[in-house]
CSV table of C-alpha atoms in Angstrom, one decimal:
chain,number,residue,atom,x,y,z
A,155,SER,CA,-33.0,25.5,-5.7
A,156,ILE,CA,-34.9,28.5,-4.4
A,157,LYS,CA,-37.9,26.4,-3.7
A,158,ASN,CA,-35.9,24.0,-1.5
A,159,ILE,CA,-34.3,26.9,0.4
A,160,VAL,CA,-37.7,28.5,1.1
A,161,ALA,CA,-39.0,25.1,2.3
A,162,MET,CA,-36.0,24.7,4.6
A,163,GLU,CA,-36.5,28.3,6.0
A,164,LYS,CA,-40.1,27.4,6.9
A,165,ILE,CA,-38.9,24.7,9.2
A,166,GLY,CA,-36.2,26.9,10.8
A,167,ILE,CA,-33.2,26.0,8.6
A,168,VAL,CA,-31.5,29.3,7.6
A,169,PHE,CA,-28.7,29.7,5.0
A,170,SER,CA,-26.5,32.7,5.2
A,171,GLU,CA,-26.8,35.2,2.4
A,172,LYS,CA,-23.0,35.4,1.9
A,173,LYS,CA,-21.7,32.9,-0.6
A,174,HIS,CA,-18.3,31.7,-1.8
A,175,LYS,CA,-17.1,29.9,-4.9
A,176,VAL,CA,-16.5,26.2,-4.4
A,177,PRO,CA,-12.9,25.2,-5.5
A,178,PHE,CA,-12.7,23.6,-9.0
A,179,PHE,CA,-16.4,24.2,-9.6
A,180,SER,CA,-18.6,27.1,-10.7
A,181,TYR,CA,-21.0,26.5,-7.9
A,182,GLN,CA,-21.6,29.1,-5.2
A,183,MET,CA,-22.0,27.8,-1.6
A,184,SER,CA,-23.5,29.6,1.3
A,185,GLU,CA,-21.1,30.5,4.1
A,186,SER,CA,-23.1,28.7,6.8
A,187,ILE,CA,-26.4,27.0,7.6
A,188,GLN,CA,-28.1,27.2,11.0
A,189,TYR,CA,-30.9,25.5,12.7
A,190,GLY,CA,-31.6,26.9,16.2
A,191,LYS,CA,-28.3,26.8,18.1
A,192,ILE,CA,-26.7,24.4,15.7
A,193,ARG,CA,-24.6,26.1,13.0
A,194,PHE,CA,-22.4,24.5,10.3
A,195,LEU,CA,-19.9,26.4,8.3
A,196,LEU,CA,-20.0,25.5,4.6
A,197,GLY,CA,-18.1,27.8,2.2
A,198,GLU,CA,-15.3,30.2,2.7
A,199,GLU,CA,-12.9,32.4,0.6
A,200,ILE,CA,-10.2,30.4,-1.2
A,201,ASP,CA,-7.3,32.8,-0.9
A,202,GLY,CA,-3.5,32.4,-0.5
A,203,LYS,CA,-3.8,31.8,3.2
A,204,PHE,CA,-6.3,28.9,2.6
A,205,LYS,CA,-4.0,27.3,-0.1
A,206,ARG,CA,-1.0,27.7,2.2
A,207,ALA,CA,-2.9,25.9,5.0
A,208,CYS,CA,-3.7,23.0,2.6
A,209,VAL,CA,0.0,22.7,1.7
A,210,ALA,CA,0.9,22.7,5.4
A,211,GLU,CA,-1.4,19.8,6.0
A,212,PHE,CA,0.1,17.9,3.1
A,213,LEU,CA,3.6,18.4,4.4
A,214,ALA,CA,2.7,17.6,8.0
A,215,MET,CA,1.1,14.3,7.0
A,216,LEU,CA,4.1,13.5,4.7
A,217,PHE,CA,6.6,13.9,7.6
A,218,PHE,CA,4.1,12.2,10.1
A,219,VAL,CA,4.0,9.0,8.0
A,220,ILE,CA,7.7,9.0,7.3
A,221,MET,CA,8.9,9.6,10.8
A,222,CYS,CA,6.2,7.9,12.9
A,223,CYS,CA,5.4,4.9,10.7
A,224,GLY,CA,9.1,4.6,10.0
A,225,CYS,CA,9.8,4.6,13.7
A,226,ALA,CA,7.3,1.7,14.1
A,227,MET,CA,9.1,-0.2,11.3
A,228,ALA,CA,12.5,0.3,12.8
A,229,THR,CA,11.5,-0.3,16.4
A,230,LEU,CA,9.6,-3.5,15.8
A,231,ALA,CA,12.5,-5.0,13.9
A,232,ILE,CA,14.8,-5.0,16.9
A,233,PRO,CA,14.9,-7.8,19.5
A,234,ASN,CA,12.3,-7.2,22.4
A,235,PRO,CA,10.8,-4.1,20.9
A,236,ASN,CA,9.4,-1.5,23.3
A,237,LEU,CA,5.9,-0.3,22.3
A,238,MET,CA,6.4,2.8,24.4
A,239,GLU,CA,8.9,3.9,21.9
A,240,VAL,CA,6.4,3.6,19.0
A,241,ALA,CA,3.7,5.3,21.0
A,242,ALA,CA,6.0,8.1,22.0
A,243,SER,CA,7.1,8.7,18.4
A,244,PHE,CA,3.4,9.3,17.4
A,245,GLY,CA,2.6,11.5,20.3
A,246,PHE,CA,5.7,13.6,20.1
A,247,GLY,CA,5.6,13.6,16.4
A,248,ILE,CA,2.2,15.4,16.5
A,249,MET,CA,3.7,17.9,18.9
A,250,VAL,CA,6.7,18.6,16.8
A,251,LEU,CA,4.8,18.9,13.5
A,252,ALA,CA,2.1,21.0,15.1
A,253,GLN,CA,4.8,23.5,16.1
A,254,PHE,CA,5.5,24.5,12.5
A,255,VAL,CA,2.2,23.9,10.7
A,256,GLY,CA,-0.1,25.0,13.6
A,257,PRO,CA,-0.1,28.7,12.8
A,258,LEU,CA,-0.7,27.9,9.1
A,259,SER,CA,-3.5,25.3,9.2
A,260,GLY,CA,-4.2,24.6,12.9
A,261,GLY,CA,-2.1,21.4,12.7
A,262,HIS,CA,-5.0,19.0,12.3
A,263,ILE,CA,-2.9,16.2,10.7
A,264,ASN,CA,-5.9,13.9,10.9
A,265,CYS,CA,-9.1,14.0,8.9
A,266,ALA,CA,-11.1,12.7,11.9
A,267,VAL,CA,-10.0,15.8,13.8
A,268,THR,CA,-11.0,18.0,10.9
A,269,PHE,CA,-14.3,16.3,10.5
A,270,ALA,CA,-15.0,16.7,14.3
A,271,LEU,CA,-14.2,20.4,14.0
A,272,PHE,CA,-16.7,20.7,11.1
A,273,VAL,CA,-19.4,19.0,13.1
A,274,GLY,CA,-18.7,21.3,16.0
A,275,GLY,CA,-19.1,24.4,13.8
A,276,ARG,CA,-15.4,25.3,13.9
A,277,VAL,CA,-14.2,24.8,10.3
A,278,SER,CA,-16.0,24.9,6.9
A,279,LEU,CA,-17.1,22.0,4.8
A,280,VAL,CA,-14.8,23.2,2.0
A,281,ARG,CA,-11.8,23.3,4.3
A,282,THR,CA,-12.7,19.9,5.7
A,283,VAL,CA,-12.7,18.4,2.2
A,284,CYS,CA,-9.6,20.2,1.1
A,285,TYR,CA,-7.7,19.3,4.2
A,286,THR,CA,-8.7,15.6,3.9
A,287,PHE,CA,-7.4,15.4,0.3
A,288,SER,CA,-4.2,17.2,1.3
A,289,GLN,CA,-3.6,14.8,4.1
A,290,LEU,CA,-4.3,11.8,1.8
A,291,GLY,CA,-1.7,13.1,-0.7
A,292,GLY,CA,0.9,13.6,2.1
A,293,SER,CA,0.2,10.1,3.5
A,294,VAL,CA,0.6,8.4,0.1
A,295,LEU,CA,3.8,10.3,-0.7
A,296,GLY,CA,5.2,9.6,2.8
A,297,ALA,CA,4.5,5.8,2.3
A,298,PHE,CA,6.4,6.0,-1.0
A,299,PHE,CA,9.4,7.4,0.9
A,300,LEU,CA,9.2,4.5,3.3
A,301,TRP,CA,9.1,2.0,0.4
A,302,ALA,CA,12.3,3.7,-0.9
A,303,ILE,CA,14.0,3.6,2.5
A,304,PHE,CA,13.0,0.1,3.8
A,305,GLY,CA,12.1,-1.8,0.6
A,306,THR,CA,9.7,-4.7,0.6
A,307,ASN,CA,11.8,-7.3,2.6
A,308,TRP,CA,12.0,-5.5,5.9
A,309,PRO,CA,11.5,-8.0,8.8
A,310,ALA,CA,8.8,-6.2,10.8
A,311,ALA,CA,5.8,-3.9,10.0
A,312,ARG,CA,6.9,-4.5,6.4
A,313,ALA,CA,3.6,-3.0,5.1
A,314,PHE,CA,5.0,0.5,5.9
A,315,GLY,CA,3.1,0.7,9.2
A,316,SER,CA,-0.3,-0.3,7.8
A,317,ASN,CA,-3.0,-1.0,10.4
A,318,SER,CA,-4.6,-4.4,10.6
A,319,TRP,CA,-5.8,-6.8,13.3
A,320,ASP,CA,-5.7,-10.6,13.8
A,321,GLU,CA,-9.2,-11.8,13.1
A,322,THR,CA,-8.6,-14.9,15.1
A,323,VAL,CA,-8.1,-12.8,18.2
A,324,PHE,CA,-10.3,-9.7,17.8
A,325,THR,CA,-13.7,-9.4,16.1
A,326,GLY,CA,-14.5,-6.4,13.9
A,327,SER,CA,-16.9,-5.0,16.5
A,328,GLN,CA,-14.2,-5.1,19.2
A,329,VAL,CA,-11.7,-3.2,17.0
A,330,PHE,CA,-14.5,-0.7,16.0
A,331,LEU,CA,-15.1,0.1,19.7
A,332,ALA,CA,-11.4,0.3,20.5
A,333,GLU,CA,-10.7,2.7,17.6
A,334,MET,CA,-13.8,4.8,18.3
A,335,MET,CA,-12.8,5.2,22.0
A,336,GLY,CA,-9.2,6.1,21.1
A,337,THR,CA,-10.4,8.7,18.6
A,338,MET,CA,-12.9,10.2,21.1
A,339,LEU,CA,-10.1,10.6,23.6
A,340,LEU,CA,-8.1,12.6,21.1
A,341,VAL,CA,-10.9,14.7,19.8
A,342,TYR,CA,-12.2,15.6,23.2
A,343,ASN,CA,-8.7,16.9,24.1
A,344,VAL,CA,-8.6,18.9,20.9
A,345,PHE,CA,-11.9,20.7,21.7
A,346,ALA,CA,-11.0,21.2,25.4
A,347,THR,CA,-7.5,22.6,24.5
A,348,ILE,CA,-9.0,25.0,21.9
A,349,ASP,CA,-11.5,26.3,24.4
A,350,ILE,CA,-9.2,26.9,27.4
A,351,PRO,CA,-9.8,30.5,28.3
A,352,THR,CA,-6.0,31.3,28.3
A,353,ALA,CA,-4.6,32.2,24.9
A,354,GLY,CA,-2.4,29.6,23.2
A,355,GLY,CA,-4.2,26.6,24.7
A,356,GLY,CA,-3.1,27.4,28.3
A,357,PRO,CA,0.4,26.8,29.7
A,358,LEU,CA,0.6,23.3,28.2
A,359,GLY,CA,-0.4,24.3,24.7
A,360,VAL,CA,-0.7,21.3,22.3
A,361,PHE,CA,1.0,18.9,24.8
A,362,PRO,CA,-2.3,17.3,26.1
A,363,ILE,CA,-3.3,16.6,22.5
A,364,ALA,CA,0.0,14.9,21.8
A,365,MET,CA,-0.2,12.9,25.0
A,366,SER,CA,-3.7,11.7,24.1
A,367,VAL,CA,-2.3,10.4,20.8
A,368,MET,CA,0.4,8.6,22.8
A,369,VAL,CA,-2.1,7.1,25.3
A,370,ALA,CA,-4.3,5.9,22.5
A,371,HIS,CA,-1.3,4.2,20.8
A,372,LEU,CA,-0.4,2.5,24.1
A,373,PHE,CA,-3.9,1.1,24.2
A,374,LEU,CA,-4.4,0.3,20.5
A,375,LEU,CA,-1.0,-0.9,19.3
A,376,PRO,CA,-1.4,-4.5,20.5
A,377,ILE,CA,-4.9,-4.5,19.0
A,378,ASP,CA,-4.6,-3.2,15.5
A,379,GLY,CA,-1.5,-1.0,15.4
A,380,CYS,CA,-3.5,2.1,16.3
A,381,SER,CA,-5.0,4.3,13.6
A,382,ILE,CA,-7.4,6.9,15.1
A,383,ASN,CA,-6.4,8.7,11.9
A,384,PRO,CA,-7.9,7.6,8.6
A,385,THR,CA,-5.6,9.6,6.4
A,386,ARG,CA,-2.5,8.2,8.2
A,387,SER,CA,-3.8,4.6,7.6
A,388,PHE,CA,-4.7,5.1,3.9
A,389,GLY,CA,-1.3,5.9,2.4
A,390,PRO,CA,0.8,3.0,3.9
A,391,SER,CA,-2.0,0.6,3.0
A,392,LEU,CA,-2.3,1.8,-0.6
A,393,VAL,CA,1.4,1.8,-1.2
A,394,ALA,CA,1.9,-1.6,0.4
A,395,ALA,CA,-0.8,-3.0,-2.0
A,396,MET,CA,1.1,-1.4,-4.9
A,397,ALA,CA,4.3,-3.0,-3.7
A,398,GLY,CA,2.6,-6.4,-3.6
A,399,ILE,CA,3.1,-6.9,0.1
A,400,ILE,CA,0.7,-9.6,1.4
A,401,GLY,CA,-1.4,-8.9,4.5
A,402,ASP,CA,-4.9,-8.3,6.0
A,403,TYR,CA,-4.8,-4.5,5.7
A,404,TYR,CA,-6.4,-4.5,2.2
A,405,HIS,CA,-9.9,-5.7,3.3
A,406,GLN,CA,-9.7,-4.1,6.8
A,407,GLN,CA,-9.1,-0.6,5.6
A,408,TYR,CA,-12.7,0.4,6.0
A,409,MET,CA,-12.5,0.0,9.8
A,410,PHE,CA,-9.9,2.7,10.1
A,411,TRP,CA,-12.3,5.1,8.4
A,412,PHE,CA,-15.6,4.4,9.9
A,413,ALA,CA,-14.6,3.9,13.5
A,414,PRO,CA,-12.5,7.1,13.8
A,415,MET,CA,-14.9,9.3,11.9
A,416,ILE,CA,-17.9,8.1,13.9
A,417,GLY,CA,-16.0,8.5,17.1
A,418,ALA,CA,-15.0,12.0,16.1
A,419,ALA,CA,-18.6,13.0,15.2
A,420,ILE,CA,-20.0,11.6,18.5
A,421,THR,CA,-17.4,13.5,20.5
A,422,ALA,CA,-18.1,16.8,18.7
A,423,VAL,CA,-21.9,16.4,19.3
A,424,ILE,CA,-21.4,15.6,23.0
A,425,TYR,CA,-18.9,18.4,23.5
A,426,GLU,CA,-20.7,21.2,21.6
A,427,TYR,CA,-24.4,20.4,22.1
A,428,ALA,CA,-24.7,18.4,25.3
A,429,PRO,CA,-24.9,20.4,28.5
A,430,LEU,CA,-21.3,19.5,29.5
A,431,LYS,CA,-19.4,22.6,28.2
A,432,PRO,CA,-18.6,25.3,30.7
A,433,LYS,CA,-20.2,28.6,30.2
A,434,LYS,CA,-16.9,30.4,29.9
A,435,ARG,CA,-15.9,28.2,27.0
A,436,GLU,CA,-18.9,28.9,24.7
A,437,ASN,CA,-17.0,30.7,22.0
A,438,LYS,CA,-16.3,28.6,18.9
A,439,ASP,CA,-12.6,29.1,17.9
A,440,ASN,CA,-10.5,27.0,15.6
A,441,MET,CA,-7.2,25.4,16.3
A,442,ALA,CA,-5.0,27.9,14.4
A,443,ASP,CA,-6.4,31.0,16.2
A,444,ALA,CA,-7.0,29.5,19.6
A,445,ILE,CA,-4.0,27.3,20.2
A,446,PHE,CA,-1.4,28.8,17.9
A,447,MET,CA,-2.7,32.4,17.9
A,448,ALA,CA,-2.3,32.6,14.1
A,449,LYS,CA,-3.9,36.1,13.9
A,450,LYS,CA,-1.6,37.7,16.5
A,451,LYS,CA,1.7,39.3,15.6
A,452,ARG,CA,4.8,38.9,17.7
A,453,GLY,CA,4.7,41.0,20.8
A,454,GLU,CA,0.9,41.5,20.8
A,455,GLU,CA,0.2,39.0,23.6
A,456,GLU,CA,2.8,40.6,25.8
A,457,ASP,CA,1.4,44.1,25.2
A,458,GLU,CA,-2.1,42.9,26.1
A,459,ALA,CA,-0.8,41.3,29.3
A,460,GLU,CA,1.0,44.5,30.3
A,461,ASP,CA,-2.1,46.6,29.6
A,462,GLU,CA,-4.2,44.3,31.7
A,463,GLN,CA,-1.7,44.3,34.6
A,464,ARG,CA,-1.4,48.1,34.4
A,465,HIS,CA,-5.2,48.4,34.5
A,466,HIS,CA,-5.4,46.0,37.4
A,467,SER,CA,-2.9,48.0,39.5
A,468,GLN,CA,-4.6,51.3,38.7
A,469,SER,CA,-8.0,50.1,39.7
A,470,TYR,CA,-6.8,48.3,42.9
A,471,VAL,CA,-8.3,49.7,46.1
A,472,PRO,CA,-7.3,47.9,49.4
A,473,GLY,CA,-10.3,46.6,51.3
A,474,SER,CA,-12.6,46.6,48.3
A,475,HIS,CA,-10.9,44.5,45.7
A,476,GLU,CA,-11.9,40.8,45.6
A,477,ASP,CA,-8.3,39.7,45.6
A,478,TYR,CA,-7.3,41.8,48.6
A,479,ASP,CA,-6.0,39.9,51.6
A,480,PRO,CA,-5.9,41.9,54.9
A,481,GLU,CA,-3.2,39.6,56.3
A,482,LEU,CA,-0.6,40.7,53.8
């Protein structure tokens, strides 16, 4: 209400005047809210580009569950399975999928990553909610594909790659800490890669993000199968329950939401608002624009590099330029 907005403005909370319609509702939401240096994005325009991004997240999660959880099911069924193969499938799976959905949606493929970017002021609340539901839909459909491919009598990871832990070995608090730390590793790499001053996430691009996923899996696979991704865990668990597959994942599902989401939020706060972020990385870009250069057309980056090189050569004066070496 107007009274509430006025009361908030008195204590320094400011809503932007620009408003956007909330999807499926008649409600108008402010574009952002700000308190001092802390700024959250709330609403945004729901256009064709936004809808295309949601479809991209749906498809990415669909393939992620089929290929990566399917790899876990296939690998763990062979004699003397190698956990490195499973970890690598998740890490490289993220890298491969991000290549085609990155320019469309940023390639989040993980609602914990999306939530962290919201807390960090990088994406809107509306996009966070829509991405999460898109990823959930893709995860569920992907698990249905696994059910169709492997059936219910597969000898290993038969719950379609659902996450769970042995409660006689690990306590809930131990699993919580492990999942939280694995998610923090991933999210910190996401923020750092976005903010690399070089366009496109630097020379390595999305590779460090993919490798953080693989490292987290090497750590967490023996503990709980590694989630660090609530939407990836949801689909296989739901479909396994529908298929009547017995296991511990039904009542343990809450852990794979709370731990990653809390870890993601903590990392976002530490990265954005603690005095650890380099001055040259103070801009707040999103993944699609910073890493995948979604707003640039083919050839623009090369043209900018040529212009910069031409300007550099024209302004070069031996003896006065900072890069000049008198020994050359």
